[in-house]
Short mmCIF file of C-alpha atoms (C1' of nucleotides) in Angstrom, two decimals:
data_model
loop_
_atom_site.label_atom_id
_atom_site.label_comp_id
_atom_site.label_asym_id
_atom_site.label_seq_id
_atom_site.Cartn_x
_atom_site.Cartn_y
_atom_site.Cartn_z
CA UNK A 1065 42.43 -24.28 -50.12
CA UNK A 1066 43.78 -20.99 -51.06
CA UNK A 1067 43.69 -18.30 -48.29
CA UNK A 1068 44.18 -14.50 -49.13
CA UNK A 1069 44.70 -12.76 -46.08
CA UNK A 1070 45.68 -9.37 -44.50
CA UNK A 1071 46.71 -6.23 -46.31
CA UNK A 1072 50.29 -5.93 -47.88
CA UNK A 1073 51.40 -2.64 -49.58
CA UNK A 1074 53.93 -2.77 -52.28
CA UNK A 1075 55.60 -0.48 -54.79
CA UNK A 1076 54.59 -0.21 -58.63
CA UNK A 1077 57.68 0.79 -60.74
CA UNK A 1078 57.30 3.08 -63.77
CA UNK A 1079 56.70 -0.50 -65.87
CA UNK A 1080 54.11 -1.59 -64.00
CA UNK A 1081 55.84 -3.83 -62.07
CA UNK A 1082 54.50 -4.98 -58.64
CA UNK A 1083 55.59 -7.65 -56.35
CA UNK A 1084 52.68 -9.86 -55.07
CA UNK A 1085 53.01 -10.67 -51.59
CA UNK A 1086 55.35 -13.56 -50.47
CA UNK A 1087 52.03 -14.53 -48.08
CA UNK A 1088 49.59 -14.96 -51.45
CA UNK A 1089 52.01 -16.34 -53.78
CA UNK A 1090 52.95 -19.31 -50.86
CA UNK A 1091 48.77 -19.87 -51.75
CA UNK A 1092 49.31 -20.80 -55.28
CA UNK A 1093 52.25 -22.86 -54.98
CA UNK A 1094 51.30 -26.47 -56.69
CA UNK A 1095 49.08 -24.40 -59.22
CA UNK A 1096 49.69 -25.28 -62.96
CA UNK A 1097 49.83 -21.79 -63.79
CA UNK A 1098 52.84 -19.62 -61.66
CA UNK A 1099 50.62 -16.81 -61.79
CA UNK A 1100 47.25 -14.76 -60.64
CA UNK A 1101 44.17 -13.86 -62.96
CA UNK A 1102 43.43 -10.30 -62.96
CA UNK A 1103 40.27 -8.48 -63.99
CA UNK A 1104 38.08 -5.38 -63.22
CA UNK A 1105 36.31 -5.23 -60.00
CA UNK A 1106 32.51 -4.36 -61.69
CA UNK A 1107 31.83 -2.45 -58.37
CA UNK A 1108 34.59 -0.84 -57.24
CA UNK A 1109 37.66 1.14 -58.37
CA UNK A 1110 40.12 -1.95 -57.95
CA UNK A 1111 41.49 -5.38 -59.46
CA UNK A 1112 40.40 -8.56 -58.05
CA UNK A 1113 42.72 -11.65 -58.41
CA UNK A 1114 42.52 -14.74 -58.65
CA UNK A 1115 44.00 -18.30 -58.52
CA UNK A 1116 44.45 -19.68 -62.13
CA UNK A 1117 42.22 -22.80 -60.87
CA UNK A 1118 39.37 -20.52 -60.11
CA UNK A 1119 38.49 -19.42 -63.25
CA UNK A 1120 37.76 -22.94 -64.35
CA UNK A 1121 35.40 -22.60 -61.35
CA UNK A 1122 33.64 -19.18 -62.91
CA UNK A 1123 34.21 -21.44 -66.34
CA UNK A 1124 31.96 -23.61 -65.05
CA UNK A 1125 29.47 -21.49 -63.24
CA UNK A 1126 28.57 -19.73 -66.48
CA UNK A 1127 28.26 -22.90 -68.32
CA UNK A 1128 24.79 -22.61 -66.13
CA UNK A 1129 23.49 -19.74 -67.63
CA UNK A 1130 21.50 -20.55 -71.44
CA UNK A 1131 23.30 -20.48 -73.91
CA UNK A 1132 23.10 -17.49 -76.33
CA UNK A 1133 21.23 -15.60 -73.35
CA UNK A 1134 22.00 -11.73 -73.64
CA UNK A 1135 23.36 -12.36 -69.71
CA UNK A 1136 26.12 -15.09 -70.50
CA UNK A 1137 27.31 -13.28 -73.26
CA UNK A 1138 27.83 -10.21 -71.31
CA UNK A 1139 29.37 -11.89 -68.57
CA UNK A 1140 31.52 -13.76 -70.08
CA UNK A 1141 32.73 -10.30 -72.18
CA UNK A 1142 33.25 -8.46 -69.30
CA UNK A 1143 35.01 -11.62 -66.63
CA UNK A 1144 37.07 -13.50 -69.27
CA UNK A 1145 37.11 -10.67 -71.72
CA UNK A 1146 38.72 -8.15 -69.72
CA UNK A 1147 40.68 -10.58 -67.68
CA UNK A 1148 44.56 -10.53 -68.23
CA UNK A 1149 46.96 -13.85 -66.60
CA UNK A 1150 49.93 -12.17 -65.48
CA UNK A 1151 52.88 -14.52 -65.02
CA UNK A 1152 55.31 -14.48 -61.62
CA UNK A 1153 58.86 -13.76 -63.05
CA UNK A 1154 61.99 -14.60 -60.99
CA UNK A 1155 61.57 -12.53 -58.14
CA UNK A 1156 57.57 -13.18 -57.54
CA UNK A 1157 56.12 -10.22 -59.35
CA UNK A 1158 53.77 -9.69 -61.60
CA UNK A 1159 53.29 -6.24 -65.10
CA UNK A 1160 49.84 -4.54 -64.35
CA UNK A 1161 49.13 -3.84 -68.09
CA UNK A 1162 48.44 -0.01 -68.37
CA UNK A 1163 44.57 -0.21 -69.06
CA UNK A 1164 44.32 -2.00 -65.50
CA UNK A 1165 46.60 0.56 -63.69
CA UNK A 1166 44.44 3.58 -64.91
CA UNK A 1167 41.50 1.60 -64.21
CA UNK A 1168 42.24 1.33 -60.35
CA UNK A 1169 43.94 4.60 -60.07
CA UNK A 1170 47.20 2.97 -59.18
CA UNK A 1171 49.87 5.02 -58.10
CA UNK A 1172 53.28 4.06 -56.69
CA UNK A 1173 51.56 2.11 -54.13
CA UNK A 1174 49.52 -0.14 -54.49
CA UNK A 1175 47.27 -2.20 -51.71
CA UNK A 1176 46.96 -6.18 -51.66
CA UNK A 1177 43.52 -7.03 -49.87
CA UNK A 1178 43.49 -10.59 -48.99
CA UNK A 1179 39.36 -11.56 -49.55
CA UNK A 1180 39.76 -15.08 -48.94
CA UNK A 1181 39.33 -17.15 -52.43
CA UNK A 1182 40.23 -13.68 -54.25
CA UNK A 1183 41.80 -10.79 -53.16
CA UNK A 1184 41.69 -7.17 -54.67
CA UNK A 1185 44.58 -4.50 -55.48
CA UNK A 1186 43.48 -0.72 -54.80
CA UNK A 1187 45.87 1.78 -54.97
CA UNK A 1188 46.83 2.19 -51.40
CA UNK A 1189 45.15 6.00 -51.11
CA UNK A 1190 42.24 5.23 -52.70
CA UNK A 1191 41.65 2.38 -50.57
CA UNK A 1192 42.38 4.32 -47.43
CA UNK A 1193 39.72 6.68 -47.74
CA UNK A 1194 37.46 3.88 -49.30
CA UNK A 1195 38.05 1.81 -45.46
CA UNK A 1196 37.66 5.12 -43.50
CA UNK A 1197 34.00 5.23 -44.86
CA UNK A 1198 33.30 1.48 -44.45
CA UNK A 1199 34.31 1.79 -40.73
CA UNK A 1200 31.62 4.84 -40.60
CA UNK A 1201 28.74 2.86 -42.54
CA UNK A 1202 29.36 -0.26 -39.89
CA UNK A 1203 29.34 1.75 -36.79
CA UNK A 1204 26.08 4.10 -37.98
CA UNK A 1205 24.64 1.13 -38.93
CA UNK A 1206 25.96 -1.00 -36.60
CA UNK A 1207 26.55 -4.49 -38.73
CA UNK A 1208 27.13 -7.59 -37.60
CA UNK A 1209 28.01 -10.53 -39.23
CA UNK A 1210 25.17 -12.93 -39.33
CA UNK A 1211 25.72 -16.65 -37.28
CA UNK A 1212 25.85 -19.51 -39.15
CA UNK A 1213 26.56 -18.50 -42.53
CA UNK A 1214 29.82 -16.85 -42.52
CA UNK A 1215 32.62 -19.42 -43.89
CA UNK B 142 41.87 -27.68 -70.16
CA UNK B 143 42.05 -25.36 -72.39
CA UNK B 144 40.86 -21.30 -71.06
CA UNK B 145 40.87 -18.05 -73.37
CA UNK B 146 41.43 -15.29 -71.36
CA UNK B 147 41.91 -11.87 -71.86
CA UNK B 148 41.94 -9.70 -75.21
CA UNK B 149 44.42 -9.00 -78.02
CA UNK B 150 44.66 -6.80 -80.87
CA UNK B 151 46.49 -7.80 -83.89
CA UNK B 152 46.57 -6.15 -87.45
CA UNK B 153 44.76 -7.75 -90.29
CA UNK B 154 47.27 -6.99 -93.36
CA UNK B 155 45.98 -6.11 -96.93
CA UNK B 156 45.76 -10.12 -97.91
CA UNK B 157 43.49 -10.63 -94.75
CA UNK B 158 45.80 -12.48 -92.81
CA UNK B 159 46.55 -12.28 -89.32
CA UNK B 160 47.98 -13.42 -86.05
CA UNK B 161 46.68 -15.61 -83.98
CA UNK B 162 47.94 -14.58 -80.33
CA UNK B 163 50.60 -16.76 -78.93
CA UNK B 164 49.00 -17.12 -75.78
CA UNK B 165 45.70 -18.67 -77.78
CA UNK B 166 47.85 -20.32 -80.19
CA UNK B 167 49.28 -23.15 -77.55
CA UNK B 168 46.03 -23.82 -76.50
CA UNK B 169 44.99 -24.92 -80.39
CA UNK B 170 47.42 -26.87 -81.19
CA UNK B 171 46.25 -30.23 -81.11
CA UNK B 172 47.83 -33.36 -82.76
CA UNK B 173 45.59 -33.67 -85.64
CA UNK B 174 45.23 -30.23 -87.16
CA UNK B 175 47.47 -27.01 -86.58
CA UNK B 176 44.97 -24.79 -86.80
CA UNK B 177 41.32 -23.14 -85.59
CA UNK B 178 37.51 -23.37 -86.22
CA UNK B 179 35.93 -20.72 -86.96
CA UNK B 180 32.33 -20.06 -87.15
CA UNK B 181 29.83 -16.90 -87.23
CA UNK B 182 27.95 -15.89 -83.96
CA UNK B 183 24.59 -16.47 -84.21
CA UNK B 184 23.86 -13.24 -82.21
CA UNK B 185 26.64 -10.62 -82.64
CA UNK B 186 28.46 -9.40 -85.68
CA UNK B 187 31.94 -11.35 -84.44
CA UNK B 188 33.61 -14.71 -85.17
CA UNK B 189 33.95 -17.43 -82.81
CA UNK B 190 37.09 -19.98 -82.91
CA UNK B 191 37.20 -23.72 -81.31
CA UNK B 192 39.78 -25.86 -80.55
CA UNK B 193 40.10 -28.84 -82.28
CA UNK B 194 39.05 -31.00 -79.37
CA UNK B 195 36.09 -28.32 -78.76
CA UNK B 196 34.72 -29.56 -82.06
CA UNK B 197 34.88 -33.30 -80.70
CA UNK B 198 32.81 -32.71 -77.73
CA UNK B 199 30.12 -30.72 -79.43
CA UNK B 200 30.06 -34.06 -82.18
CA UNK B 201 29.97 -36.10 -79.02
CA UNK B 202 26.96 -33.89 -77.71
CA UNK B 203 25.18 -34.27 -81.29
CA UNK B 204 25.08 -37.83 -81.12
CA UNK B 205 22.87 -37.86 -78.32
CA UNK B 206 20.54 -36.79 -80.50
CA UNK B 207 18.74 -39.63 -83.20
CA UNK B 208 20.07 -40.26 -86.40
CA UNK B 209 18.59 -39.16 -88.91
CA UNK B 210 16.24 -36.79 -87.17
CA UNK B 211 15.54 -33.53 -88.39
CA UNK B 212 16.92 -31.61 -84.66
CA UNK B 213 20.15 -33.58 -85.63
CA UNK B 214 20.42 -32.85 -89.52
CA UNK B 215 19.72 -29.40 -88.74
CA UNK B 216 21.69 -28.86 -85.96
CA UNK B 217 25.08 -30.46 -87.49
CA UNK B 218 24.33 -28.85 -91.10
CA UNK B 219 24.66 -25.86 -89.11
CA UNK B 220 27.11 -26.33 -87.23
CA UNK B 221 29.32 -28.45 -89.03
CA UNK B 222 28.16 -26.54 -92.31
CA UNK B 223 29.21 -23.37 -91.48
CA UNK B 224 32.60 -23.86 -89.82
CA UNK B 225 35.55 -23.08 -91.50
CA UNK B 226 38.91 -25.00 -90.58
CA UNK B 227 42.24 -22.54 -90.77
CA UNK B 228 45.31 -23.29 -90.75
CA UNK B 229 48.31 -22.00 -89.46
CA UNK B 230 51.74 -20.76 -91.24
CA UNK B 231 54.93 -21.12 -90.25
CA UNK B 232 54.40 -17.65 -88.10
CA UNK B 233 51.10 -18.54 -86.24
CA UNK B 234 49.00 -16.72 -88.80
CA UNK B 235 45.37 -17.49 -90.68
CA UNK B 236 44.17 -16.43 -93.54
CA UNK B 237 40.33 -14.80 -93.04
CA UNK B 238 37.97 -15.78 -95.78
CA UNK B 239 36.86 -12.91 -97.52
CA UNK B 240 32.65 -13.83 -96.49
CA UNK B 241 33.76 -13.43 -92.49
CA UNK B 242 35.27 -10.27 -92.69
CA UNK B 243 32.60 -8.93 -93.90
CA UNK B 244 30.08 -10.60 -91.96
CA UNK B 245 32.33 -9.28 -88.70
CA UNK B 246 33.41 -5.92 -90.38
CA UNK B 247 36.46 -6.16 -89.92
CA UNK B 248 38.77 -3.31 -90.64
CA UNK B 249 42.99 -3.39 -89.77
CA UNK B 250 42.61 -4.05 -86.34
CA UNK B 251 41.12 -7.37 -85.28
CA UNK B 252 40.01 -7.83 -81.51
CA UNK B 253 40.47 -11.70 -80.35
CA UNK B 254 38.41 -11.83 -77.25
CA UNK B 255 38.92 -14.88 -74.63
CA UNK B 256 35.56 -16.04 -73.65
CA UNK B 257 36.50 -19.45 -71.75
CA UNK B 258 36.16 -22.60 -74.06
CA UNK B 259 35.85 -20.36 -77.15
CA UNK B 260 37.30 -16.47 -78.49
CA UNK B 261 35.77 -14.23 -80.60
CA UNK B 262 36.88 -12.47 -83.26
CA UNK B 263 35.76 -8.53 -83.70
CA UNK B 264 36.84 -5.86 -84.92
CA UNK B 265 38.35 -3.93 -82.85
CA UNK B 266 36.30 -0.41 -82.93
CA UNK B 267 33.08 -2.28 -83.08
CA UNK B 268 33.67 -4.59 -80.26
CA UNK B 269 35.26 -0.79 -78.10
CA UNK B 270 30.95 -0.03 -78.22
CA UNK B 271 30.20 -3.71 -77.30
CA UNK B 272 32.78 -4.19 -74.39
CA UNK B 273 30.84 -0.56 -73.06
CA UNK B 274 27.76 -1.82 -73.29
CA UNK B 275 28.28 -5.36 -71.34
CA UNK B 276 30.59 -3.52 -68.59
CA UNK B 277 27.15 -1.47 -68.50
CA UNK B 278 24.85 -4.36 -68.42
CA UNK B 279 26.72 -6.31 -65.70
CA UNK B 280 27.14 -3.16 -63.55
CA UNK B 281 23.33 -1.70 -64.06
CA UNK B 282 21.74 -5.20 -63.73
CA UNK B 283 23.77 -6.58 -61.03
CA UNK B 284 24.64 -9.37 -62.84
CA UNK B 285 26.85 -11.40 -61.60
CA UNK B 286 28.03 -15.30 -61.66
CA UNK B 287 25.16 -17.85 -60.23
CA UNK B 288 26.26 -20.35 -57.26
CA UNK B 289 27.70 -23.85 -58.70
CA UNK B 290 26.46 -26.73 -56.87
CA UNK B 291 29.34 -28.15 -55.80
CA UNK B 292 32.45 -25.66 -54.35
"C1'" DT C 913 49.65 -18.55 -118.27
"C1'" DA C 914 47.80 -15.73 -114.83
"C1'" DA C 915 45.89 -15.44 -110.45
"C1'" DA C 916 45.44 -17.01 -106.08
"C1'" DT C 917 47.31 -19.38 -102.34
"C1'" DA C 918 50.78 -21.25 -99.42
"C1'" DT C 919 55.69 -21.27 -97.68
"C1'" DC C 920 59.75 -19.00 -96.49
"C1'" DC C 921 62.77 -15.23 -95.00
"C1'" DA C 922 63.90 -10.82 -92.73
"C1'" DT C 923 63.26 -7.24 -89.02
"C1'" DG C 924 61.90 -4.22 -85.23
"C1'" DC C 925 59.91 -4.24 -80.98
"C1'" DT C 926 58.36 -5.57 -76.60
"C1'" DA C 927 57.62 -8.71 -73.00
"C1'" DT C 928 59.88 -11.45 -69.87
"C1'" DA C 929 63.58 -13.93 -67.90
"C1'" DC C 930 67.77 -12.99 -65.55
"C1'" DC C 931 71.09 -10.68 -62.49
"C1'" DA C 932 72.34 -7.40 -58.92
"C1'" DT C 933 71.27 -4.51 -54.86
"C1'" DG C 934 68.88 -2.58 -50.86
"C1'" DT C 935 66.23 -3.20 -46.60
"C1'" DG C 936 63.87 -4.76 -42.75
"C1'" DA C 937 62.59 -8.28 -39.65
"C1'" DG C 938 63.78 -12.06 -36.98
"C1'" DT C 939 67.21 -14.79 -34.51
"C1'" DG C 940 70.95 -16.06 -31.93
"C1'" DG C 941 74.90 -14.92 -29.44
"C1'" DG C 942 77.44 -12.03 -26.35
"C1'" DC D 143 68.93 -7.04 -22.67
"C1'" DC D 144 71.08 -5.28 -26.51
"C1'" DC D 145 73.61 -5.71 -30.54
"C1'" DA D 146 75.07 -7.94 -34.72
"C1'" DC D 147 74.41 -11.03 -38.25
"C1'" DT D 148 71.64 -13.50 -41.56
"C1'" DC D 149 68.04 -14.47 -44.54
"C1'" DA D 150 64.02 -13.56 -47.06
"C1'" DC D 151 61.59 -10.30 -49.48
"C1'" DA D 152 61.05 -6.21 -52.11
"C1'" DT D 153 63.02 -3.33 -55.75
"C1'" DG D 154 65.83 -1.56 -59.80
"C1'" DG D 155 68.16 -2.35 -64.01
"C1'" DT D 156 69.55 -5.04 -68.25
"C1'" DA D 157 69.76 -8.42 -72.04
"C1'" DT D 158 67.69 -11.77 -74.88
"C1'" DA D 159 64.30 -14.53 -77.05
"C1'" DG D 160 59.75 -14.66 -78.67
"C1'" DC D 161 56.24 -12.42 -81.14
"C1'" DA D 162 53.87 -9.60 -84.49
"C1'" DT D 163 54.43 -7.80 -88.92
"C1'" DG D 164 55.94 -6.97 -93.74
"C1'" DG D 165 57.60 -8.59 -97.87
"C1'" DA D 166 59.51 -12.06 -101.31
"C1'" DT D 167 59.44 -16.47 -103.48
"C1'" DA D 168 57.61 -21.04 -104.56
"C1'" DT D 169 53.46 -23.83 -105.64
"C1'" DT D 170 48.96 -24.87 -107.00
"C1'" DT D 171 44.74 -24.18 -109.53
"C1'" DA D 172 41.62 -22.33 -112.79
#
DNA sequence: TAAATATCCATGCTATACCATGTGAGTGGG
DNA sequence: CCCACTCACATGGTATAGCATGGATATTTA
């Protein structure tokens, strides 16, 4: 079971490059693909990742939809469509292709935010004033996390 | 199992061939024809290419249906009837029939989409308005990817 | 024989695999 | 208890092979 935890912050070079975090890529050792899945967060200014082995998973789930129904089709543009496999090289790191960088706003740093199954890269500013405003919302609103359900 | 992901842009030269990506390209090649099926979308002005061993499951899925019955003469005259088998050059290149270009209006640049078990073929300004409209769809609906039944 | 199609050859570029260096944390010894 | 050493991870730079692309030549077909 693959485990994305914690937030790591790690330098983008002028090409893009970014190391993933030794703590994620120890998750996707055994995976056929040396490698995360990458696509546009459809809520958010930021990249969500994933294991390789997943996407047969969100394969699979859409499979459910009709076929030919105006919904798959646009899902399927937009998750495999946009979606970009980005190989480890050597060292453990990954190229953010350009479109995805201006996409997220990425800087020189960027943020790794383990999500559990998936995690999501923000550039590290962004994301700073993006958590400062989630702390607010939970303390005006005081959330909780519900018993039973949570995994 | 074979997964198309992401999108590439090749050029589509003046006798209407063009590159297959590499990355699709390994995931075609199967041991009885070096090559790819394509077909027309029923729905959208774009082409839609099948790995060989795509095309054997669909037959597999069309015998389930009776001989001889008009669902199955119809359904394989269309499908089987309209495919078109390319073929590969020494360089990983097809040559578009002159009928599908048109149908997808293609110009030089030629969009190959991943969509999962199958890519699509566009061109690459049209599919720029598509891609906007089905990143607006998924965000404005809330779309997103229903449970599977088993994790 | 001419046109259309397939095969082969050549080239520039870019992605990626490789090598080399810096740095910080953790550990073990003094 | 503090210091030094080591190792793993992050980071920067470079070279090479694969890929897309263009053109030329052989082969088939009408």
């Amino acid at each position: 079971m693959t485990l994305f935890l914690s937030t790591h912050i790690n330098k983008v070079d002028k090409k893009g490059r970014v190391s993933v975090p030794a703590q994620f890529r120890d998750q996707l050792v055994g995976e056929n693909f040396q490698g995360v899945v990458l696509f546009r967060s459809n809520t958010q200014p930021a990249l969500e990742g994933f294991a390789w082995s997943y996407m047969q998973e969100i394969s699979r789930r859409l499979e459910n939809f009709d076929l030919f129904s105006p919904e798959q089709d646009d899902l399927a543009m937009t998750v495999f469509g946009d979606s970009v496999q980005l190989s480890f090289d050597g060292e453990g790191r990954i190229v953010l292709p350009m479109d995805l960088v201006e996409f997220a706003g990425l800087a020189e740093r960027a943020a790794f935010v383990g999500l559990g199954n998936k995690f999501q890269i923000w550039d590290a500013d962004i994301l700073a004033k993006r958590r400062e405003e989630a702390r607010r919302n939970v303390r005006d609103k005081g959330l909780t996390l519900p018993k039973g359900e949570a995994a």
